[in-house]
Short mmCIF file of C-alpha atoms and ligand atoms in Angstrom, two decimals:
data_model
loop_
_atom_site.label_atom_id
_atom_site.label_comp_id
_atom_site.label_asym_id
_atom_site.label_seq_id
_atom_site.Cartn_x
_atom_site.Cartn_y
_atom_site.Cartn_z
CA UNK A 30 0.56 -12.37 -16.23
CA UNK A 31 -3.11 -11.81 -16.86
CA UNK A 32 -6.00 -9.05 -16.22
CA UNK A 33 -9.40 -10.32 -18.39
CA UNK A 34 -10.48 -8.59 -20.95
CA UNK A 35 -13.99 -6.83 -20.38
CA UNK A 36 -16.14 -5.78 -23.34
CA UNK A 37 -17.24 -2.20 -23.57
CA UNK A 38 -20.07 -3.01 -21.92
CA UNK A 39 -18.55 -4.53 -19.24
CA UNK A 40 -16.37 -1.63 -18.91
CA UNK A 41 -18.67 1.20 -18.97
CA UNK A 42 -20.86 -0.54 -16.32
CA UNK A 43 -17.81 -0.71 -14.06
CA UNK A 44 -16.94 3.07 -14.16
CA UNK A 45 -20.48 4.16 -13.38
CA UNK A 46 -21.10 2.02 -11.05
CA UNK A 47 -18.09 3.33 -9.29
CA UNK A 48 -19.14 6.85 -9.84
CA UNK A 49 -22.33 5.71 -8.18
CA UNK A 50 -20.61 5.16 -4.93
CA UNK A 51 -19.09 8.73 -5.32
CA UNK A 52 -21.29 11.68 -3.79
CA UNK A 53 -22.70 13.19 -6.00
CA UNK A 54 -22.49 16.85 -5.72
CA UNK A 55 -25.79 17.54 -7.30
CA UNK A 56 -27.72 14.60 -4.71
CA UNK A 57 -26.17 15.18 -1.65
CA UNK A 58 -25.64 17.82 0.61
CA UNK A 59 -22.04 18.79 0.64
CA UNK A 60 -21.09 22.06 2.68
CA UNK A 61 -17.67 22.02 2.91
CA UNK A 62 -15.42 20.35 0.04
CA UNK A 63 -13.84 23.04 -1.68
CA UNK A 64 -14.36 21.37 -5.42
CA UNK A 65 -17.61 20.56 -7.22
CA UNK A 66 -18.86 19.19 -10.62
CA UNK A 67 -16.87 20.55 -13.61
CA UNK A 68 -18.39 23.70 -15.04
CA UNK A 69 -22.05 22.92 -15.88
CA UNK A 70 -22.62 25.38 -18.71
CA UNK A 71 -19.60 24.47 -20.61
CA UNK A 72 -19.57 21.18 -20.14
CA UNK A 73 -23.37 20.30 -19.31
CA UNK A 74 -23.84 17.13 -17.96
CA UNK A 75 -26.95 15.83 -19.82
CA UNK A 76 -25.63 15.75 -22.99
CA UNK A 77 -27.08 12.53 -23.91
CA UNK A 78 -24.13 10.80 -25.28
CA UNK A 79 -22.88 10.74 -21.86
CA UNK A 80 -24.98 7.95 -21.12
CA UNK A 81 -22.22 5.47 -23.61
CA UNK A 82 -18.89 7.98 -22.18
CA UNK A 83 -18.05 6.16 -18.45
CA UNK A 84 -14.20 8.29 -19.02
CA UNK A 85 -15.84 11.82 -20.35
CA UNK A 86 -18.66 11.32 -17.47
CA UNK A 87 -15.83 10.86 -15.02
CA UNK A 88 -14.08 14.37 -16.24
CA UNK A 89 -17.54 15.99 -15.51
CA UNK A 90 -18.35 14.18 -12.16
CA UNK A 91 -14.54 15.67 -11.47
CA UNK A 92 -13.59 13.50 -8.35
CA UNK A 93 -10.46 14.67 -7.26
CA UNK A 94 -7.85 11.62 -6.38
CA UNK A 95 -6.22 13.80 -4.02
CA UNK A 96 -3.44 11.69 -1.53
CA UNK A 97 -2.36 7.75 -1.90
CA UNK A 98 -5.43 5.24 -2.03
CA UNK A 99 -3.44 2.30 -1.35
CA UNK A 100 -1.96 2.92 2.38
CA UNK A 101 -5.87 3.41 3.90
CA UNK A 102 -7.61 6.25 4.95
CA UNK A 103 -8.60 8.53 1.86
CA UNK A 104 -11.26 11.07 1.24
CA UNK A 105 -14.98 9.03 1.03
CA UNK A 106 -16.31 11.82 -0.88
CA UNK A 107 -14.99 9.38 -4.00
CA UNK A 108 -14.23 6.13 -2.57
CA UNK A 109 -15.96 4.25 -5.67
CA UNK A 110 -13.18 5.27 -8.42
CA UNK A 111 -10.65 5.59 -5.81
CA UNK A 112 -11.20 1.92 -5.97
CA UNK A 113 -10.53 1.77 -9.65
CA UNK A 114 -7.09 3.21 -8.86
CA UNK A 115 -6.41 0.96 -6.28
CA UNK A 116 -7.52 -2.06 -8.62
CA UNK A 117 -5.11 0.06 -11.60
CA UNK A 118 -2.07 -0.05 -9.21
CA UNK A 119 -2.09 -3.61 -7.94
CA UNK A 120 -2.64 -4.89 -11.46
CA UNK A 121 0.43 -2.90 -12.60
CA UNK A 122 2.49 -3.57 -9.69
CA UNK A 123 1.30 -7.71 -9.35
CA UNK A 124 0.33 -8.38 -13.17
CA UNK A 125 2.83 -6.74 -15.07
CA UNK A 126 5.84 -6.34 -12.53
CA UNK A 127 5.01 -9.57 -10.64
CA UNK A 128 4.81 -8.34 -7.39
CA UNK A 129 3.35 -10.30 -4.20
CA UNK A 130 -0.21 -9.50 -4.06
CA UNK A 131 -0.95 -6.30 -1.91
CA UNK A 132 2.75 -5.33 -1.33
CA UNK A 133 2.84 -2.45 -3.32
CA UNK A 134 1.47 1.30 -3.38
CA UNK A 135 1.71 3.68 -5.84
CA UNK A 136 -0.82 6.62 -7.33
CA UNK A 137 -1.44 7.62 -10.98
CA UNK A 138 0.92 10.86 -11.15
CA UNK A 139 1.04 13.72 -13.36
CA UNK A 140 3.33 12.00 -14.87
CA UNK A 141 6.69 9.95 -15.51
CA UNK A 142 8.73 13.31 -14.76
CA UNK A 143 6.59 13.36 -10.70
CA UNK A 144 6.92 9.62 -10.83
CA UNK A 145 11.40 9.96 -10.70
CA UNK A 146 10.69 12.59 -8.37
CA UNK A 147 8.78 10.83 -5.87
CA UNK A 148 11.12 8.04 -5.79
CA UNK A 149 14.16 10.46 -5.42
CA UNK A 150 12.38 12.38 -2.73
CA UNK A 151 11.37 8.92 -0.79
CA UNK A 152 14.50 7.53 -0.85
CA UNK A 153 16.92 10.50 -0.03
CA UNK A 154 13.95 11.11 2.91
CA UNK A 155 14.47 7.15 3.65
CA UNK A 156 18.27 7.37 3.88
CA UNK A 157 18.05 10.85 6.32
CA UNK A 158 15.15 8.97 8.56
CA UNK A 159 16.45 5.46 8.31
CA UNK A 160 20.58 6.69 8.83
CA UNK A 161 20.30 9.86 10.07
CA UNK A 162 21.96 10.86 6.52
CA UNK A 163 23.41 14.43 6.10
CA UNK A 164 21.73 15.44 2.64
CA UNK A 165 25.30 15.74 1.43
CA UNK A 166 26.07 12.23 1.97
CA UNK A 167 23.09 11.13 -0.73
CA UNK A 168 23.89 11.57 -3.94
CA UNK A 169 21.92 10.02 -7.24
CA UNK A 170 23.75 7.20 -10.08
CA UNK A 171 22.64 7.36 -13.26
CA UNK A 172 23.34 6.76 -16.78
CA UNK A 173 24.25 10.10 -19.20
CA UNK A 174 21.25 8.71 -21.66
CA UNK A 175 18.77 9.17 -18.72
CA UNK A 176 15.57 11.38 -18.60
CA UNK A 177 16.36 14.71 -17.79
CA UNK A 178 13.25 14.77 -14.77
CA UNK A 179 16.37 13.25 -12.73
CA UNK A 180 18.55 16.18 -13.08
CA UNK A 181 15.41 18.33 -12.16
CA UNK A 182 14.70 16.18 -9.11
CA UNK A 183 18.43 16.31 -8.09
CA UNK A 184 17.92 19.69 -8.22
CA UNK A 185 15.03 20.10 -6.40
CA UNK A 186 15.98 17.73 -3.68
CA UNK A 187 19.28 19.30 -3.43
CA UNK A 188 20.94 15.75 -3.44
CA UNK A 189 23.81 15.66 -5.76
CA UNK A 190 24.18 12.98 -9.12
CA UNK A 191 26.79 11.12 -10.45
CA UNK A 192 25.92 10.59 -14.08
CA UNK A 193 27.91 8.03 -15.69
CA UNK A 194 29.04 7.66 -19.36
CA UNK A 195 28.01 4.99 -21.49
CA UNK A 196 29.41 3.11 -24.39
CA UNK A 197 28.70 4.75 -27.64
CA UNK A 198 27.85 1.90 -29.27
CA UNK A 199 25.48 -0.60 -27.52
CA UNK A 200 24.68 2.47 -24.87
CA UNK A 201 25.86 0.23 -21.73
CA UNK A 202 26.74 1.90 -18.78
CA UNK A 203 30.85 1.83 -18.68
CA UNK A 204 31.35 -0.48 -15.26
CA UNK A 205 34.76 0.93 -14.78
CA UNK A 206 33.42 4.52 -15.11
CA UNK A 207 30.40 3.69 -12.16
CA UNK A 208 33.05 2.25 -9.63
CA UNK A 209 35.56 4.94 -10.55
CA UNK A 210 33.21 7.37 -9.41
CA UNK A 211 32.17 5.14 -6.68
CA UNK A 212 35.44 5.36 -5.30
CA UNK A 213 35.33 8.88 -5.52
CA UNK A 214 31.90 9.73 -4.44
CA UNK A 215 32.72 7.40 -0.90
CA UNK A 216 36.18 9.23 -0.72
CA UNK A 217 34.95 12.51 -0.53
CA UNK A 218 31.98 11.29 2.02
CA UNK A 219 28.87 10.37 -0.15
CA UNK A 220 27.42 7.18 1.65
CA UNK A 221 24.05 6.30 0.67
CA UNK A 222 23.00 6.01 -2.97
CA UNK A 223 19.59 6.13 -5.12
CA UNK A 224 20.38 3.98 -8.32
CA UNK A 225 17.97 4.95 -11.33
CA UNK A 226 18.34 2.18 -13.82
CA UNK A 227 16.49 3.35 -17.24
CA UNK A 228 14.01 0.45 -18.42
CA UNK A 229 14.27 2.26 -21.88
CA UNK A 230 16.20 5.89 -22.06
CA UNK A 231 14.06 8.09 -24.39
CA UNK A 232 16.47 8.32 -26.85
CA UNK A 233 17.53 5.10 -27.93
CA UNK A 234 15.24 2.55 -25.88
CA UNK A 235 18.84 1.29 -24.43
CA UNK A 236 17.77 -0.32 -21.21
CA UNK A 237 20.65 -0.58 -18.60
CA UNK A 238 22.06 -3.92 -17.63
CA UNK A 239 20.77 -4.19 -14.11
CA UNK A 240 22.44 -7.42 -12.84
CA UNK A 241 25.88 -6.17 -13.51
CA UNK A 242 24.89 -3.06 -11.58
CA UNK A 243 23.72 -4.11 -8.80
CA UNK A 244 26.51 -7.23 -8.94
CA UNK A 245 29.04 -4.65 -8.68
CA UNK A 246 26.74 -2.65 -5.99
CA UNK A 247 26.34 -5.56 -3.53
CA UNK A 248 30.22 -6.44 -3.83
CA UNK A 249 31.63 -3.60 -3.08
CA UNK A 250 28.81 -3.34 -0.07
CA UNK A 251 27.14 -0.10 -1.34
CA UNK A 252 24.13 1.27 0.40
CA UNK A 253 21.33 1.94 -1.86
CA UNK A 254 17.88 2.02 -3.13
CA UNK A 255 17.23 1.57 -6.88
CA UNK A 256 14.18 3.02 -8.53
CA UNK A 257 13.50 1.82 -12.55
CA UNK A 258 12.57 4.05 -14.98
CA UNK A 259 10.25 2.39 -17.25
CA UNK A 260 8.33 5.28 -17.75
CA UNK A 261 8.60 4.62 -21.88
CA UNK A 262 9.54 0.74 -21.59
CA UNK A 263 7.16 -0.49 -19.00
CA UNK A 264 4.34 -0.78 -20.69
CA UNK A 265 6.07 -2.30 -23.65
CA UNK A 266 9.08 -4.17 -22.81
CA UNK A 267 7.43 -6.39 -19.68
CA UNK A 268 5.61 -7.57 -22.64
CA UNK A 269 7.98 -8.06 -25.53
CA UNK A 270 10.84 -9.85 -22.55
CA UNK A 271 8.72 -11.99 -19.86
CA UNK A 272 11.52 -13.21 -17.81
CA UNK A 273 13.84 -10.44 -17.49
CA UNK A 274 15.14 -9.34 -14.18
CA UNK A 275 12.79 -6.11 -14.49
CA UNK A 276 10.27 -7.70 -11.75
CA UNK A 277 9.77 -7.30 -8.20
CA UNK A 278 10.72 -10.51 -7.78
CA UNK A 279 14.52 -8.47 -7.55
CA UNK A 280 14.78 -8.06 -4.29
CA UNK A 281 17.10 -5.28 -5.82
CA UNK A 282 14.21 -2.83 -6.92
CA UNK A 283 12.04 -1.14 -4.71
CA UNK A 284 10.11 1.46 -7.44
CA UNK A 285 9.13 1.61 -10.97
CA UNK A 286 7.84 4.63 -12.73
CA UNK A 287 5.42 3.82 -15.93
CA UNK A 288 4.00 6.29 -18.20
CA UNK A 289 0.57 5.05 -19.57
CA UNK A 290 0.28 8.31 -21.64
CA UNK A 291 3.28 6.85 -23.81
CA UNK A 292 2.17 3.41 -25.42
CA UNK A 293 -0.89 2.64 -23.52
CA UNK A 294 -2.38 5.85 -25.40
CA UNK A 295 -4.01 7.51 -22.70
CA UNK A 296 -4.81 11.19 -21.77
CA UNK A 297 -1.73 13.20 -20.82
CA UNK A 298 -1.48 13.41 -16.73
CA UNK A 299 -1.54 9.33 -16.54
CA UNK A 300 2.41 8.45 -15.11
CA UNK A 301 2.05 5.86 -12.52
CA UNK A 302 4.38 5.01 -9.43
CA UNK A 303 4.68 2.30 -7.96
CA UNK A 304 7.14 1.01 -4.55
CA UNK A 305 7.28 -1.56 -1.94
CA UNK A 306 4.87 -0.64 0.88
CA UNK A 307 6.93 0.95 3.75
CA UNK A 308 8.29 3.30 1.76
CA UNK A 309 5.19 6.09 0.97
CA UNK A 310 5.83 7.10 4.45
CA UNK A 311 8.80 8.48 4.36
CA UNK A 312 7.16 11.32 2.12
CA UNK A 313 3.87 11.71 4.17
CA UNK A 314 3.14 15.35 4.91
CA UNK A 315 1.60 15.34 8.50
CA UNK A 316 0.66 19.00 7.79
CA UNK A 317 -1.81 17.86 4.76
CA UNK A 318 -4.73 17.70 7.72
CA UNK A 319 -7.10 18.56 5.88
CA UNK A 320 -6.90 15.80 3.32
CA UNK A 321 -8.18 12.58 5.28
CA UNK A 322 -5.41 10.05 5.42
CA UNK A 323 -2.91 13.04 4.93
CA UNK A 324 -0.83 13.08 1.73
CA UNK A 325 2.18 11.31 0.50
CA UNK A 326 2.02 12.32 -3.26
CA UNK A 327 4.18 15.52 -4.97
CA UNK A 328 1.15 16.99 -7.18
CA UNK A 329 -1.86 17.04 -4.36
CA UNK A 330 -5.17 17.51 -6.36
CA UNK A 331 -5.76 15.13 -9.47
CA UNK A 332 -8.09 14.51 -11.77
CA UNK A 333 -10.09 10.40 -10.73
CA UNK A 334 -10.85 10.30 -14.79
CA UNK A 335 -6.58 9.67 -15.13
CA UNK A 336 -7.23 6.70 -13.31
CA UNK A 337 -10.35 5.57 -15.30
CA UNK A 338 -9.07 6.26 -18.67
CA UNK A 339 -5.98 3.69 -17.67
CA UNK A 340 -7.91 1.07 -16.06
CA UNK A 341 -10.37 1.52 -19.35
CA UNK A 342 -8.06 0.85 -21.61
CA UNK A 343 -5.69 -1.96 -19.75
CA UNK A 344 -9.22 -3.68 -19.49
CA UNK A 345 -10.29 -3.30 -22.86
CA UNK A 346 -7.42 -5.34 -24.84
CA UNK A 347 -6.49 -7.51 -21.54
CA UNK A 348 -3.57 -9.00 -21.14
CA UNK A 349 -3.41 -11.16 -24.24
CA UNK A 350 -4.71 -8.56 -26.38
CA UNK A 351 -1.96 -5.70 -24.92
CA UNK A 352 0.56 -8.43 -25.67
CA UNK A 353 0.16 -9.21 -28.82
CA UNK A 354 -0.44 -5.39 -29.45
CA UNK A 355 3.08 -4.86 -28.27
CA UNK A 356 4.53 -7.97 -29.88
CA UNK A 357 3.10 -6.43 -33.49
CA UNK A 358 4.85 -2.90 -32.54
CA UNK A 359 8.07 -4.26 -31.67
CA UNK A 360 7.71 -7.09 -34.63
CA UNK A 361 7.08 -4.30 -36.79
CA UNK A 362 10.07 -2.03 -35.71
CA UNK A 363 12.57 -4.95 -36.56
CA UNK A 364 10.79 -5.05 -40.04
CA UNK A 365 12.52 -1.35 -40.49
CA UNK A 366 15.53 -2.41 -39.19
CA UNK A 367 16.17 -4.94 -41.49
CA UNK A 368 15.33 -2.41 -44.71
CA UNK A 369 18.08 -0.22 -42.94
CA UNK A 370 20.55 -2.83 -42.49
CA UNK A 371 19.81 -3.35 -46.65
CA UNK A 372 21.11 -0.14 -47.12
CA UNK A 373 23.99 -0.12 -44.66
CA UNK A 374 22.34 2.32 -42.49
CA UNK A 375 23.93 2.12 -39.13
CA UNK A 376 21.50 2.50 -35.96
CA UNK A 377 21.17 1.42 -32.25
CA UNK A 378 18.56 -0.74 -31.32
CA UNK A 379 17.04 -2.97 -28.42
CA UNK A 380 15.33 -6.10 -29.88
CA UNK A 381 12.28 -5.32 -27.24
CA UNK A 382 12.07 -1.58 -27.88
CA UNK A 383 9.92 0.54 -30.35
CA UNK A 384 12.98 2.89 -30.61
CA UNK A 385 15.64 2.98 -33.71
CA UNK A 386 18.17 5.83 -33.31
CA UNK A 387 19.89 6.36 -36.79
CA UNK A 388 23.34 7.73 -37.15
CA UNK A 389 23.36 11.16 -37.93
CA UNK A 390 25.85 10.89 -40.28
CA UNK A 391 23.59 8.22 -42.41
CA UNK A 392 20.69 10.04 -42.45
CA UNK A 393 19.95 13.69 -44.90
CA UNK A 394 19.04 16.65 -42.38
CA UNK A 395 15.90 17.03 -44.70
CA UNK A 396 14.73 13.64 -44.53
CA UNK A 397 15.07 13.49 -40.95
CA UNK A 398 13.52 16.80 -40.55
CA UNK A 399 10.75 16.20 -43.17
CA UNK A 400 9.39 12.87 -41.55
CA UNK A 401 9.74 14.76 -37.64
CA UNK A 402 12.38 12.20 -36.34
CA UNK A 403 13.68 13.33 -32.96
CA UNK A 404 17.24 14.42 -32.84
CA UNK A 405 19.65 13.75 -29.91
CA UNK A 406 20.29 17.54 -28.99
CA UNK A 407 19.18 20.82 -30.65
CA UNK A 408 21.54 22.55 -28.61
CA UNK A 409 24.40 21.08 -30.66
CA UNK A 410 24.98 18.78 -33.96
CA UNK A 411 22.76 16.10 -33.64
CA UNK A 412 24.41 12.82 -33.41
CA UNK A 413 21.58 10.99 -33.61
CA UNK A 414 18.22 10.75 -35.27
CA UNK A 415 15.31 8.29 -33.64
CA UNK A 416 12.17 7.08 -35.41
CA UNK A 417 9.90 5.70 -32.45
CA UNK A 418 7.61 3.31 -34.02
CA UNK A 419 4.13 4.19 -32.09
CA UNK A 420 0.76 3.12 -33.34
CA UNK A 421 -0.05 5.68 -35.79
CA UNK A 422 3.02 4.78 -38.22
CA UNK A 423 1.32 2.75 -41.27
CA UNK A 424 3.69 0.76 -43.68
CA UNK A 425 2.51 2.78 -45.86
CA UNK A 426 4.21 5.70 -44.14
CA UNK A 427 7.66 3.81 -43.63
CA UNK A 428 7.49 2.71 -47.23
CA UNK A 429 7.38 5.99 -47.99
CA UNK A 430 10.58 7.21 -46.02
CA UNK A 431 12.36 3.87 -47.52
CA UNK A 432 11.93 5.24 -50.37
CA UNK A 433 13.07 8.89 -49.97
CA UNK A 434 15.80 7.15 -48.09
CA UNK A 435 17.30 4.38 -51.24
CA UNK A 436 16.74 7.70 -53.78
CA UNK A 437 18.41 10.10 -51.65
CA UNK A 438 21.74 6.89 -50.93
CA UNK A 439 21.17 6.51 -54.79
CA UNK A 440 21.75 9.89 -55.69
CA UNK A 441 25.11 10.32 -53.01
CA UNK A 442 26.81 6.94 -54.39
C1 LIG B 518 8.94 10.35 -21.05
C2 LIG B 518 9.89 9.90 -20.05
C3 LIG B 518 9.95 10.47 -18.77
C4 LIG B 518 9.12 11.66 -18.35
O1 LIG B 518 7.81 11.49 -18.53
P1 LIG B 518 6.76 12.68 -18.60
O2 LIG B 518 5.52 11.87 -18.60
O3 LIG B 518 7.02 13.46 -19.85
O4 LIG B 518 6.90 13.50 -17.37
C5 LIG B 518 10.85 9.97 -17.86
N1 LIG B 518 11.66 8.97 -18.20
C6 LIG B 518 11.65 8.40 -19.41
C7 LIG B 518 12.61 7.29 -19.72
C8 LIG B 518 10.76 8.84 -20.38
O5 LIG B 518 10.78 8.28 -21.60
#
């Protein structure tokens, strides 16, 4: 794995030289694109600290992203940071998820929510094309701890799910529960299968044991396509775990879905997809004819400054830097794990995760509730509480809810 690290310099020089080779609205003649420059007396664009601001002079150019820059043909209204996306999506797809160079595409999406959904929406599109599936003969596997965007693309897609339990403990998918329902799901006429395996759920940062899925897939013959979640992990656990079966180097996976907007810290509307190439396709809408190249994303019209702010900030630790970033997060998260095994707090965690979910039971309501951990369900008695350990947690702040904690067991004993 490595991407260089650029200084800011560096950077900044990239980004406008690729808004260079955009058209400029305010330089060129440009009758007919229905979009233009952001504003101009709210956000003026000679402010002079623009000059030093290649990601806030991107929002203000506004080039729209609109369609998938890897398959070809794209608008060349903004081919200069469509290139930057391009550049972001191979290095994701080849860098971090070892893929064979230029056998990928992918787009920055809204987000990881659109991510799930585009794979669902390829793949059930794949199995109708590819089989001549009935859309009642595709139905969705995934884990009971997974993100709830899968339920909404189910929905959407009118596909139907099979969600299957998982231990309570160490959060595994139950094997005998997936080929029960198997069994079931081919008895009643269900034939072709999208697997989501969760690279981290959100909850617990449980990630799902993908060899003895698709082991028990491939033996008893099952057609599928599996997509990964990794829209918390992937920027985290790829880094924390070189090695693990989480590549493209298994044959297995076709798609991953990473959220940069979780640990990479970047603006909100930066999920990015990723797939095999021959596989956009099968969601191209030939009607999009007035987009050049046509369109194969869900959310049309996006902002280019997404794709900037990612590439800005993947370049500005490179790959040595991001990994030792994420080695100190997760390093860190097992030094709170080890104060709550001291006081026989029981929790689940994933040595390569940021996550700790603490039983509800050994945790006060107030403490959990004073220091914002996330609970399981609000619908219903939480069972769980989770401290995610992102970048703005000090020691200072977990020394703090140690303490609270060993008063408040104190007090109880
Ligand atoms: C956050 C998350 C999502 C959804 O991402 P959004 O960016 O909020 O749409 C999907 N899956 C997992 C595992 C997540 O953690």
């Amino acid at each position: 794995m490595f991407w260089p690290k650029l200084t800011s310099g560096e950077i900044k020089k990239r980004v406008m030289d690729a808004l260079k080779k955009n058209v400029d609205y305010r330089k060129t003649p440009i009758l007919g694109i229905p979009a233009t420059y952001l504003d101009a007396e709210v956000f003026y664009d000679d402010a002079p600290f623009l000059e030093n601001a290649p990601f806030l002079s991107t929002l203000i150019a506004n080039p729209n992203h609109i369609g998938c820059h890897t398959l070809g043909g794209s608008e060349k209204i903004f081919k200069g940071t469509q290139e930057l996306e391009r550049e972001l999506v191979n290095l994701c797809a080849e860098q971090i998820f070892e893929c064979e160079p230029g056998m990928q595409d992918g787009y920055i999406a809204s987000g990881g929510t659109e991510a799930n959904i585009e794979a669902l929406w390829i793949y059930r599109n794949y199995f109708r094309n590819r089989y001549q599936a009935d859309t009642r003969e595709i139905a969705v596997i995934y884990s009971e701890d997974s993100h709830y965007s899968l339920s909404k693309g189910v929905n959407l897609l009118n596909i139907s799910s099979i969600v299957i339990r998982v231990d309570e403990d160490n959060r595994q998918l139950l094997l005998t529960d997936l080929e029960e329902k198997l069994e079931r799901a081919l008895a009643e006429g269900i034939h072709y299968f999208i697997v989501n395996m969760n690279l981290s759920t959100t909850m617990f940062g449980s990630v799902d044991d993908i060899d003895k899925v698709t082991g028990l897939l491939n033996r008893k013959n099952i057609t599928y396509k599996l997509h990964v979640d990794a829209a918390f992990g992937g920027f985290i656990y790829p880094f924390a775990n070189p090695g693990s079966s989480y590549t493209f180097k298994n044959p297995h996976i076709t798609s991953f879905t990473i959220d940069a907007h979780k640990m990479l810290q970047t603006p909100y509307g930066t999920g990015i997809f990723l797939i095999r190439k021959e596989y956009m396709q099968h969601v191209r809408t030939a009607e999009a004819q007035y987009v050049p190249g046509t369109d194969h994303t869900l959310c049309g019209s996006r902002s280019g400054a997404n794709a900037v702010a990612v590439w800005m900030v993947l370049h500005n630790h490179g790959s040595q830097g991001w990994k030792t970033k994420m080695q100190a997060l997760v390093d860190r998260t097992t030094d709170v794990c080890s104060q709550l095994d001291a006081l026989d707090i029981r929790y689940y965690r994933n040595p390569n995760i940021n996550i700790i979910a603490i039983r509800a039971e050994d945790i006060p309501v107030h403490l959990a509730e004073k220091y914002f951990l996330v609970a399981d369900s609000y619908e219903r008695k939480p069972q769980w509480w989770k401290i995610v350990k992102m970048p703005h947690i000090t020691r200072g702040t977990i020394d703090l809810f140690m303490n609270d904690l060993q008063a408040e067991i104190r007090v109880n004993k």
